[in-house]
């Protein structure tokens, strides 16, 4: 039986695959092959590639170590993308609730431009990232945010205004 306890992420994958680590033919190399099967070849190659040509026990443990790094970096990348999507959803929500037709906005520059029109004293004139823009909008007191937006919504381009007659 091989010991994969040093590779907890790989061990989880093998557990969910119901891999029999006690099987006589199973070694670290085949365990690495099983783990790698869960991922697209392109994503493994983008990480730096994996050499599965040497079918040795030693190479298997090297592969398991690299796969462990890959799984952790993949998890961080996905968490970062999820956080960015959450920030964008919040900004879209703030803008949509205050008279902006968000389907007409095409990215951070449009979100920023609309926010500057609605809340000019609170939004920095330099282009922030999505997280900063969300915190700037969130920093405006709620009552003041909607009052200011109602006052300034007429300054939006017609294609961005939810109140414009189309």
Tab-separated table of N, CA and C in Angstrom:
chain	number	residue	atom	x	y	z
A	1	UNK	N	0.847	-1.187	0.000
A	1	UNK	CA	0.000	0.000	0.000
A	1	UNK	C	0.885	1.240	0.000
A	2	UNK	N	0.562	2.174	-0.884
A	2	UNK	CA	1.363	3.393	-0.939
A	2	UNK	C	0.792	4.418	0.039
A	3	UNK	N	1.666	5.300	0.518
A	3	UNK	CA	1.260	6.327	1.485
A	3	UNK	C	1.205	7.674	0.765
A	4	UNK	N	0.012	8.238	0.656
A	4	UNK	CA	-0.156	9.543	0.007
A	4	UNK	C	-0.546	10.615	1.021
A	5	UNK	N	-0.320	10.356	2.298
A	5	UNK	CA	-0.711	11.314	3.336
A	5	UNK	C	0.065	12.623	3.237
A	6	UNK	N	1.220	12.605	2.608
A	6	UNK	CA	1.992	13.838	2.424
A	6	UNK	C	1.390	14.719	1.327
A	7	UNK	N	0.425	14.181	0.621
A	7	UNK	CA	-0.211	14.893	-0.490
A	7	UNK	C	-1.718	14.910	-0.255
A	8	UNK	N	-2.205	15.740	0.676
A	8	UNK	CA	-3.625	15.680	1.060
A	8	UNK	C	-4.606	15.974	-0.079
A	9	UNK	N	-4.269	16.888	-0.959
A	9	UNK	CA	-5.182	17.196	-2.070
A	9	UNK	C	-5.266	16.018	-3.035
A	10	UNK	N	-4.129	15.403	-3.303
A	10	UNK	CA	-4.113	14.219	-4.172
A	10	UNK	C	-4.839	13.064	-3.490
A	11	UNK	N	-4.639	12.925	-2.185
A	11	UNK	CA	-5.295	11.852	-1.432
A	11	UNK	C	-6.815	11.992	-1.519
A	12	UNK	N	-7.320	13.230	-1.434
A	12	UNK	CA	-8.767	13.453	-1.558
A	12	UNK	C	-9.269	13.002	-2.919
A	13	UNK	N	-8.530	13.365	-3.960
A	13	UNK	CA	-8.927	12.982	-5.322
A	13	UNK	C	-8.975	11.467	-5.451
A	14	UNK	N	-7.944	10.809	-4.936
A	14	UNK	CA	-7.888	9.345	-5.022
A	14	UNK	C	-9.019	8.705	-4.226
A	15	UNK	N	-9.335	9.302	-3.082
A	15	UNK	CA	-10.434	8.786	-2.263
A	15	UNK	C	-11.759	8.874	-3.028
A	16	UNK	N	-12.022	10.027	-3.658
A	16	UNK	CA	-13.278	10.194	-4.393
A	16	UNK	C	-13.331	9.341	-5.653
A	17	UNK	N	-12.165	8.993	-6.180
A	17	UNK	CA	-12.122	8.089	-7.327
A	17	UNK	C	-12.235	6.630	-6.888
A	18	UNK	N	-12.199	6.413	-5.591
A	18	UNK	CA	-12.228	5.066	-5.009
A	18	UNK	C	-11.060	4.221	-5.495
A	19	UNK	N	-9.902	4.877	-5.591
A	19	UNK	CA	-8.689	4.168	-6.004
A	19	UNK	C	-8.254	3.234	-4.880
A	20	UNK	N	-7.921	2.038	-5.235
A	20	UNK	CA	-7.486	1.040	-4.259
A	20	UNK	C	-5.969	1.137	-4.110
A	21	UNK	N	-5.520	1.854	-3.090
A	21	UNK	CA	-4.088	2.067	-2.877
A	21	UNK	C	-3.396	0.808	-2.355
A	22	UNK	N	-4.157	-0.183	-1.921
A	22	UNK	CA	-3.592	-1.433	-1.413
A	22	UNK	C	-3.379	-2.450	-2.535
A	23	UNK	N	-3.866	-2.148	-3.703
A	23	UNK	CA	-3.701	-3.075	-4.833
A	23	UNK	C	-2.219	-3.219	-5.155
A	24	UNK	N	-1.742	-4.441	-5.404
A	24	UNK	CA	-0.308	-4.660	-5.631
A	24	UNK	C	0.265	-3.865	-6.819
A	25	UNK	N	-0.515	-3.668	-7.850
A	25	UNK	CA	-0.008	-2.950	-9.024
A	25	UNK	C	0.007	-1.426	-8.824
A	26	UNK	N	-0.655	-0.945	-7.786
A	26	UNK	CA	-0.734	0.508	-7.558
A	26	UNK	C	0.573	0.993	-6.925
A	27	UNK	N	1.158	1.994	-7.555
A	27	UNK	CA	2.333	2.653	-6.969
A	27	UNK	C	2.145	4.160	-7.104
A	28	UNK	N	3.124	4.932	-6.674
A	28	UNK	CA	3.008	6.391	-6.677
A	28	UNK	C	2.815	6.928	-8.094
A	29	UNK	N	3.467	6.309	-9.070
A	29	UNK	CA	3.311	6.761	-10.454
A	29	UNK	C	1.851	6.625	-10.902
A	30	UNK	N	1.242	5.459	-10.672
A	30	UNK	CA	-0.138	5.256	-11.119
A	30	UNK	C	-1.110	6.106	-10.304
A	31	UNK	N	-0.786	6.365	-9.056
A	31	UNK	CA	-1.621	7.273	-8.263
A	31	UNK	C	-1.592	8.674	-8.879
A	32	UNK	N	-0.409	9.114	-9.313
A	32	UNK	CA	-0.281	10.433	-9.955
A	32	UNK	C	-1.062	10.468	-11.266
A	33	UNK	N	-1.017	9.374	-12.017
A	33	UNK	CA	-1.774	9.298	-13.272
A	33	UNK	C	-3.268	9.435	-12.976
A	34	UNK	N	-3.727	8.743	-11.938
A	34	UNK	CA	-5.149	8.819	-11.567
A	34	UNK	C	-5.543	10.246	-11.191
A	35	UNK	N	-4.717	10.925	-10.424
A	35	UNK	CA	-5.017	12.297	-10.008
A	35	UNK	C	-5.025	13.218	-11.224
A	36	UNK	N	-4.052	13.049	-12.102
A	36	UNK	CA	-3.938	13.923	-13.282
A	36	UNK	C	-5.139	13.773	-14.224
A	37	UNK	N	-5.780	12.619	-14.203
A	37	UNK	CA	-6.939	12.383	-15.063
A	37	UNK	C	-8.090	13.339	-14.764
A	38	UNK	N	-8.116	13.919	-13.560
A	38	UNK	CA	-9.200	14.835	-13.189
A	38	UNK	C	-9.070	16.216	-13.843
A	39	UNK	N	-7.940	16.481	-14.480
A	39	UNK	CA	-7.682	17.826	-15.005
A	39	UNK	C	-7.456	17.801	-16.508
A	40	UNK	N	-7.782	18.905	-17.133
A	40	UNK	CA	-7.575	19.049	-18.576
A	40	UNK	C	-6.073	19.132	-18.864
A	41	UNK	N	-5.661	18.522	-19.960
A	41	UNK	CA	-4.247	18.537	-20.336
A	41	UNK	C	-3.729	19.954	-20.501
A	42	UNK	N	-4.570	20.850	-21.037
A	42	UNK	CA	-4.150	22.235	-21.246
A	42	UNK	C	-3.799	22.920	-19.933
A	43	UNK	N	-4.622	22.709	-18.909
A	43	UNK	CA	-4.351	23.374	-17.630
A	43	UNK	C	-3.097	22.804	-16.981
A	44	UNK	N	-2.849	21.510	-17.144
A	44	UNK	CA	-1.612	20.922	-16.622
A	44	UNK	C	-0.401	21.468	-17.375
A	45	UNK	N	-0.529	21.621	-18.680
A	45	UNK	CA	0.563	22.165	-19.489
A	45	UNK	C	0.813	23.625	-19.140
A	46	UNK	N	-0.245	24.394	-18.911
A	46	UNK	CA	-0.092	25.805	-18.548
A	46	UNK	C	0.635	25.966	-17.218
A	47	UNK	N	0.495	25.000	-16.340
A	47	UNK	CA	1.160	25.042	-15.038
A	47	UNK	C	2.653	24.746	-15.169
A	48	UNK	N	3.080	24.238	-16.277
A	48	UNK	CA	4.490	23.933	-16.478
A	48	UNK	C	4.721	22.528	-16.988
A	49	UNK	N	3.657	21.793	-17.136
A	49	UNK	CA	3.763	20.451	-17.679
A	49	UNK	C	4.200	19.419	-16.655
A	50	UNK	N	3.941	18.187	-16.985
A	50	UNK	CA	4.270	17.054	-16.131
A	50	UNK	C	4.884	15.982	-17.012
A	51	UNK	N	5.933	15.340	-16.526
A	51	UNK	CA	6.606	14.304	-17.303
A	51	UNK	C	6.149	12.934	-16.817
A	52	UNK	N	5.251	12.331	-17.580
A	52	UNK	CA	4.734	11.015	-17.236
A	52	UNK	C	5.471	9.910	-18.000
A	53	UNK	N	6.580	10.240	-18.656
A	53	UNK	CA	7.289	9.245	-19.458
A	53	UNK	C	8.034	8.233	-18.587
A	54	UNK	N	8.604	8.678	-17.472
A	54	UNK	CA	9.324	7.754	-16.575
A	54	UNK	C	8.327	7.135	-15.612
A	55	UNK	N	8.112	5.869	-15.721
A	55	UNK	CA	7.115	5.166	-14.907
A	55	UNK	C	7.751	4.566	-13.657
A	56	UNK	N	8.449	5.400	-12.922
A	56	UNK	CA	9.127	4.916	-11.717
A	56	UNK	C	8.403	5.411	-10.474
A	57	UNK	N	8.663	4.729	-9.372
A	57	UNK	CA	8.093	5.126	-8.092
A	57	UNK	C	8.570	6.530	-7.702
A	58	UNK	N	9.868	6.790	-7.906
A	58	UNK	CA	10.435	8.101	-7.553
A	58	UNK	C	9.773	9.212	-8.367
A	59	UNK	N	9.603	9.001	-9.663
A	59	UNK	CA	8.943	9.997	-10.503
A	59	UNK	C	7.488	10.168	-10.075
A	60	UNK	N	6.862	9.081	-9.631
A	60	UNK	CA	5.485	9.164	-9.148
A	60	UNK	C	5.361	10.113	-7.975
A	61	UNK	N	6.295	10.026	-7.033
A	61	UNK	CA	6.250	10.934	-5.888
A	61	UNK	C	6.549	12.380	-6.298
A	62	UNK	N	7.444	12.553	-7.272
A	62	UNK	CA	7.691	13.907	-7.798
A	62	UNK	C	6.420	14.459	-8.448
A	63	UNK	N	5.756	13.616	-9.221
A	63	UNK	CA	4.513	14.036	-9.878
A	63	UNK	C	3.426	14.368	-8.860
A	64	UNK	N	3.307	13.553	-7.822
A	64	UNK	CA	2.313	13.833	-6.780
A	64	UNK	C	2.595	15.182	-6.111
A	65	UNK	N	3.861	15.471	-5.867
A	65	UNK	CA	4.228	16.769	-5.280
A	65	UNK	C	3.845	17.935	-6.182
A	66	UNK	N	4.133	17.793	-7.472
A	66	UNK	CA	3.773	18.860	-8.429
A	66	UNK	C	2.262	18.970	-8.584
A	67	UNK	N	1.570	17.836	-8.586
A	67	UNK	CA	0.109	17.864	-8.678
A	67	UNK	C	-0.497	18.532	-7.454
A	68	UNK	N	0.099	18.315	-6.304
A	68	UNK	CA	-0.356	18.969	-5.065
A	68	UNK	C	-0.236	20.491	-5.213
A	69	UNK	N	0.908	20.951	-5.740
A	69	UNK	CA	1.100	22.391	-5.982
A	69	UNK	C	0.073	22.911	-6.987
A	70	UNK	N	-0.133	22.150	-8.044
A	70	UNK	CA	-1.086	22.545	-9.080
A	70	UNK	C	-2.491	22.688	-8.514
A	71	UNK	N	-2.930	21.709	-7.726
A	71	UNK	CA	-4.289	21.739	-7.176
A	71	UNK	C	-4.461	22.951	-6.266
A	72	UNK	N	-3.451	23.239	-5.452
A	72	UNK	CA	-3.541	24.397	-4.551
A	72	UNK	C	-3.562	25.701	-5.335
A	73	UNK	N	-2.729	25.818	-6.362
A	73	UNK	CA	-2.724	27.063	-7.148
A	73	UNK	C	-4.025	27.208	-7.926
A	74	UNK	N	-4.566	26.092	-8.403
A	74	UNK	CA	-5.832	26.112	-9.124
A	74	UNK	C	-6.961	26.563	-8.197
A	75	UNK	N	-6.927	26.093	-6.963
A	75	UNK	CA	-7.948	26.485	-5.979
A	75	UNK	C	-7.843	27.994	-5.677
A	76	UNK	N	-6.607	28.496	-5.515
A	76	UNK	CA	-6.430	29.943	-5.262
A	76	UNK	C	-6.917	30.771	-6.442
A	77	UNK	N	-6.609	30.306	-7.658
A	77	UNK	CA	-7.028	31.028	-8.868
A	77	UNK	C	-8.551	31.077	-8.948
A	78	UNK	N	-9.192	29.958	-8.666
A	78	UNK	CA	-10.659	29.918	-8.712
A	78	UNK	C	-11.270	30.784	-7.625
A	79	UNK	N	-10.662	30.804	-6.440
A	79	UNK	CA	-11.165	31.651	-5.355
A	79	UNK	C	-11.025	33.117	-5.725
A	80	UNK	N	-9.921	33.466	-6.351
A	80	UNK	CA	-9.694	34.846	-6.775
A	80	UNK	C	-10.712	35.252	-7.838
A	81	UNK	N	-10.985	34.363	-8.780
A	81	UNK	CA	-11.982	34.654	-9.808
A	81	UNK	C	-13.375	34.796	-9.204
A	82	UNK	N	-13.679	33.982	-8.220
A	82	UNK	CA	-14.987	34.059	-7.562
A	82	UNK	C	-15.129	35.377	-6.809
A	83	UNK	N	-14.054	35.811	-6.148
A	83	UNK	CA	-14.088	37.080	-5.421
A	83	UNK	C	-14.273	38.247	-6.389
A	84	UNK	N	-13.599	38.188	-7.527
A	84	UNK	CA	-13.743	39.240	-8.534
A	84	UNK	C	-15.169	39.253	-9.084
A	85	UNK	N	-15.736	38.093	-9.333
A	85	UNK	CA	-17.114	38.013	-9.832
A	85	UNK	C	-18.091	38.559	-8.802
A	86	UNK	N	-17.821	38.297	-7.524
A	86	UNK	CA	-18.685	38.821	-6.457
A	86	UNK	C	-18.606	40.349	-6.411
A	87	UNK	N	-17.403	40.895	-6.561
A	87	UNK	CA	-17.246	42.354	-6.585
A	87	UNK	C	-17.999	42.954	-7.764
A	88	UNK	N	-17.869	42.340	-8.926
A	88	UNK	CA	-18.556	42.850	-10.113
A	88	UNK	C	-20.063	42.788	-9.927
A	89	UNK	N	-20.560	41.711	-9.347
A	89	UNK	CA	-22.001	41.581	-9.112
A	89	UNK	C	-22.488	42.668	-8.152
A	90	UNK	N	-21.692	42.974	-7.140
A	90	UNK	CA	-22.066	44.029	-6.192
A	90	UNK	C	-22.135	45.384	-6.879
A	91	UNK	N	-21.124	45.691	-7.689
A	91	UNK	CA	-21.096	46.977	-8.393
A	91	UNK	C	-22.275	47.068	-9.360
A	92	UNK	N	-22.536	45.990	-10.086
A	92	UNK	CA	-23.680	45.972	-11.007
A	92	UNK	C	-24.978	46.197	-10.238
A	93	UNK	N	-25.073	45.610	-9.073
A	93	UNK	CA	-26.251	45.758	-8.225
A	93	UNK	C	-26.441	47.207	-7.784
A	94	UNK	N	-25.361	47.801	-7.290
A	94	UNK	CA	-25.429	49.199	-6.857
A	94	UNK	C	-25.857	50.108	-8.009
A	95	UNK	N	-25.248	49.897	-9.169
A	95	UNK	CA	-25.562	50.747	-10.310
A	95	UNK	C	-26.996	50.493	-10.793
A	96	UNK	N	-27.390	49.236	-10.908
A	96	UNK	CA	-28.725	48.895	-11.382
A	96	UNK	C	-29.819	49.416	-10.463
A	97	UNK	N	-29.572	49.371	-9.166
A	97	UNK	CA	-30.566	49.841	-8.202
A	97	UNK	C	-30.708	51.359	-8.229
A	98	UNK	N	-29.758	52.018	-8.859
A	98	UNK	CA	-29.785	53.476	-8.882
A	98	UNK	C	-29.946	54.049	-10.287
A	99	UNK	N	-30.633	53.305	-11.152
A	99	UNK	CA	-31.038	53.857	-12.440
A	99	UNK	C	-30.125	53.595	-13.617
A	100	UNK	N	-29.139	52.718	-13.467
A	100	UNK	CA	-28.238	52.428	-14.579
A	100	UNK	C	-28.676	51.131	-15.253
A	101	UNK	N	-28.735	51.159	-16.555
A	101	UNK	CA	-29.042	49.955	-17.338
A	101	UNK	C	-27.715	49.207	-17.504
A	102	UNK	N	-27.461	48.269	-16.596
A	102	UNK	CA	-26.151	47.620	-16.534
A	102	UNK	C	-25.847	46.763	-17.762
A	103	UNK	N	-26.847	46.363	-18.496
A	103	UNK	CA	-26.584	45.581	-19.706
A	103	UNK	C	-25.857	46.420	-20.759
A	104	UNK	N	-25.911	47.726	-20.624
A	104	UNK	CA	-25.221	48.603	-21.561
A	104	UNK	C	-23.772	48.867	-21.195
A	105	UNK	N	-23.349	48.422	-20.026
A	105	UNK	CA	-21.976	48.649	-19.574
A	105	UNK	C	-21.076	47.509	-20.041
A	106	UNK	N	-19.890	47.849	-20.486
A	106	UNK	CA	-19.015	46.847	-21.096
A	106	UNK	C	-17.719	46.575	-20.340
A	107	UNK	N	-17.641	46.886	-19.078
A	107	UNK	CA	-16.411	46.581	-18.342
A	107	UNK	C	-16.157	47.591	-17.246
A	108	UNK	N	-15.020	47.434	-16.588
A	108	UNK	CA	-14.679	48.268	-15.437
A	108	UNK	C	-14.661	49.747	-15.802
A	109	UNK	N	-14.221	50.099	-16.998
A	109	UNK	CA	-14.169	51.519	-17.358
A	109	UNK	C	-15.582	52.112	-17.432
A	110	UNK	N	-16.540	51.351	-17.953
A	110	UNK	CA	-17.927	51.825	-18.004
A	110	UNK	C	-18.541	51.880	-16.607
A	111	UNK	N	-18.272	50.862	-15.788
A	111	UNK	CA	-18.781	50.863	-14.410
A	111	UNK	C	-18.259	52.090	-13.673
A	112	UNK	N	-16.974	52.355	-13.855
A	112	UNK	CA	-16.341	53.499	-13.190
A	112	UNK	C	-16.948	54.807	-13.681
A	113	UNK	N	-17.121	54.938	-14.996
A	113	UNK	CA	-17.684	56.170	-15.561
A	113	UNK	C	-19.107	56.401	-15.037
A	114	UNK	N	-19.914	55.348	-14.971
A	114	UNK	CA	-21.282	55.486	-14.463
A	114	UNK	C	-21.278	55.865	-12.992
A	115	UNK	N	-20.374	55.270	-12.214
A	115	UNK	CA	-20.287	55.579	-10.789
A	115	UNK	C	-19.854	57.024	-10.571
A	116	UNK	N	-18.957	57.531	-11.407
A	116	UNK	CA	-18.521	58.929	-11.291
A	116	UNK	C	-19.690	59.868	-11.556
A	117	UNK	N	-20.539	59.525	-12.536
A	117	UNK	CA	-21.704	60.363	-12.834
A	117	UNK	C	-22.670	60.363	-11.653
A	118	UNK	N	-22.919	59.196	-11.075
A	118	UNK	CA	-23.901	59.094	-9.990
A	118	UNK	C	-23.397	59.648	-8.658
A	119	UNK	N	-22.144	59.386	-8.335
A	119	UNK	CA	-21.614	59.766	-7.010
A	119	UNK	C	-20.274	60.484	-7.154
A	120	UNK	N	-20.232	61.636	-7.831
A	120	UNK	CA	-18.964	62.287	-8.149
A	120	UNK	C	-18.048	62.588	-6.949
A	121	UNK	N	-18.549	63.045	-5.817
A	121	UNK	CA	-17.589	63.373	-4.760
A	121	UNK	C	-16.987	62.141	-4.065
A	122	UNK	N	-17.572	60.974	-4.278
A	122	UNK	CA	-17.135	59.787	-3.544
A	122	UNK	C	-16.287	58.822	-4.369
A	123	UNK	N	-16.329	58.956	-5.681
A	123	UNK	CA	-15.612	58.023	-6.559
A	123	UNK	C	-14.335	58.683	-7.047
A	124	UNK	N	-13.248	57.990	-6.868
A	124	UNK	CA	-11.945	58.515	-7.277
A	124	UNK	C	-11.903	58.691	-8.796
A	125	UNK	N	-11.315	59.800	-9.284
A	125	UNK	CA	-11.271	60.031	-10.737
A	125	UNK	C	-10.310	59.075	-11.450
A	126	UNK	N	-9.354	58.500	-10.723
A	126	UNK	CA	-8.467	57.521	-11.355
A	126	UNK	C	-9.148	56.167	-11.362
A	127	UNK	N	-8.935	55.417	-12.415
A	127	UNK	CA	-9.622	54.139	-12.600
A	127	UNK	C	-9.191	53.124	-11.534
A	128	UNK	N	-10.119	52.727	-10.664
A	128	UNK	CA	-9.778	51.707	-9.667
A	128	UNK	C	-10.024	50.303	-10.215
A	129	UNK	N	-9.603	49.313	-9.459
A	129	UNK	CA	-10.007	47.955	-9.818
A	129	UNK	C	-11.413	47.726	-9.270
A	130	UNK	N	-12.006	46.584	-9.577
A	130	UNK	CA	-13.399	46.322	-9.211
A	130	UNK	C	-13.595	46.320	-7.687
A	131	UNK	N	-12.631	45.763	-6.967
A	131	UNK	CA	-12.740	45.688	-5.508
A	131	UNK	C	-12.741	47.095	-4.899
A	132	UNK	N	-11.870	47.963	-5.387
A	132	UNK	CA	-11.788	49.332	-4.885
A	132	UNK	C	-13.046	50.109	-5.233
A	133	UNK	N	-13.548	49.928	-6.447
A	133	UNK	CA	-14.775	50.622	-6.843
A	133	UNK	C	-15.932	50.200	-5.944
A	134	UNK	N	-16.026	48.912	-5.664
A	134	UNK	CA	-17.090	48.435	-4.770
A	134	UNK	C	-16.956	49.056	-3.387
A	135	UNK	N	-15.743	49.130	-2.867
A	135	UNK	CA	-15.585	49.702	-1.523
A	135	UNK	C	-15.856	51.207	-1.521
A	136	UNK	N	-15.554	51.901	-2.619
A	136	UNK	CA	-15.871	53.326	-2.697
A	136	UNK	C	-17.386	53.528	-2.692
A	137	UNK	N	-18.096	52.752	-3.466
A	137	UNK	CA	-19.557	52.868	-3.504
A	137	UNK	C	-20.154	52.458	-2.165
A	138	UNK	N	-19.640	51.383	-1.613
A	138	UNK	CA	-20.132	50.881	-0.338
A	138	UNK	C	-19.877	51.865	0.799
A	139	UNK	N	-18.866	52.702	0.643
A	139	UNK	CA	-18.522	53.693	1.664
A	139	UNK	C	-19.472	54.881	1.709
A	140	UNK	N	-20.320	55.029	0.715
A	140	UNK	CA	-21.288	56.130	0.696
A	140	UNK	C	-22.464	55.721	1.581
A	141	UNK	N	-22.865	56.571	2.525
A	141	UNK	CA	-24.024	56.220	3.351
A	141	UNK	C	-25.243	55.916	2.464
A	142	UNK	N	-25.995	54.910	2.854
A	142	UNK	CA	-27.082	54.377	2.027
A	142	UNK	C	-28.082	55.449	1.578
A	143	UNK	N	-28.557	56.263	2.510
A	143	UNK	CA	-29.537	57.298	2.146
A	143	UNK	C	-28.922	58.317	1.200
A	144	UNK	N	-27.684	58.676	1.468
A	144	UNK	CA	-27.012	59.655	0.625
A	144	UNK	C	-26.736	59.062	-0.761
A	145	UNK	N	-26.434	57.788	-0.805
A	145	UNK	CA	-26.137	57.123	-2.072
A	145	UNK	C	-27.336	57.208	-3.016
A	146	UNK	N	-28.529	56.861	-2.536
A	146	UNK	CA	-29.693	56.889	-3.423
A	146	UNK	C	-30.128	58.326	-3.732
A	147	UNK	N	-30.004	59.232	-2.762
A	147	UNK	CA	-30.377	60.634	-2.991
A	147	UNK	C	-29.484	61.251	-4.068
A	148	UNK	N	-28.178	61.034	-3.944
A	148	UNK	CA	-27.230	61.559	-4.932
A	148	UNK	C	-27.472	60.936	-6.314
A	149	UNK	N	-27.713	59.637	-6.334
A	149	UNK	CA	-27.931	58.951	-7.612
A	149	UNK	C	-29.179	59.475	-8.315
A	150	UNK	N	-30.276	59.675	-7.567
A	150	UNK	CA	-31.503	60.216	-8.183
A	150	UNK	C	-31.241	61.599	-8.767
A	151	UNK	N	-30.440	62.378	-8.071
A	151	UNK	CA	-30.136	63.736	-8.522
A	151	UNK	C	-29.267	63.722	-9.793
A	152	UNK	N	-28.350	62.757	-9.893
A	152	UNK	CA	-27.360	62.762	-10.978
A	152	UNK	C	-27.640	61.783	-12.118
A	153	UNK	N	-28.676	60.968	-12.006
A	153	UNK	CA	-28.930	59.938	-13.011
A	153	UNK	C	-29.167	60.532	-14.400
A	154	UNK	N	-29.638	61.745	-14.464
A	154	UNK	CA	-29.883	62.375	-15.776
A	154	UNK	C	-28.579	62.660	-16.514
A	155	UNK	N	-27.449	62.618	-15.836
A	155	UNK	CA	-26.159	62.853	-16.478
A	155	UNK	C	-25.607	61.632	-17.198
A	156	UNK	N	-26.285	60.494	-17.059
A	156	UNK	CA	-25.828	59.274	-17.733
A	156	UNK	C	-26.129	59.346	-19.227
A	157	UNK	N	-25.303	58.735	-20.056
A	157	UNK	CA	-25.644	58.625	-21.471
A	157	UNK	C	-26.974	57.871	-21.611
A	158	UNK	N	-27.743	58.183	-22.628
A	158	UNK	CA	-29.061	57.585	-22.803
A	158	UNK	C	-29.021	56.063	-22.877
A	159	UNK	N	-27.968	55.520	-23.447
A	159	UNK	CA	-27.873	54.060	-23.575
A	159	UNK	C	-27.616	53.385	-22.227
A	160	UNK	N	-27.188	54.132	-21.235
A	160	UNK	CA	-26.912	53.574	-19.916
A	160	UNK	C	-28.048	53.811	-18.941
A	161	UNK	N	-28.974	54.686	-19.270
A	161	UNK	CA	-30.014	55.050	-18.340
A	161	UNK	C	-31.200	54.089	-18.431
A	162	UNK	N	-31.576	53.528	-17.294
A	162	UNK	CA	-32.730	52.626	-17.264
A	162	UNK	C	-34.021	53.418	-17.389
A	163	UNK	N	-33.968	54.678	-17.147
A	163	UNK	CA	-35.171	55.510	-17.178
A	163	UNK	C	-35.392	56.170	-18.549
A	164	UNK	N	-34.431	56.023	-19.447
A	164	UNK	CA	-34.554	56.647	-20.774
A	164	UNK	C	-35.600	55.904	-21.605
A	165	UNK	N	-36.328	56.646	-22.387
A	165	UNK	CA	-37.327	56.050	-23.284
A	165	UNK	C	-36.574	55.536	-24.517
A	166	UNK	N	-36.778	54.282	-24.817
A	166	UNK	CA	-36.018	53.670	-25.927
A	166	UNK	C	-36.899	53.398	-27.108
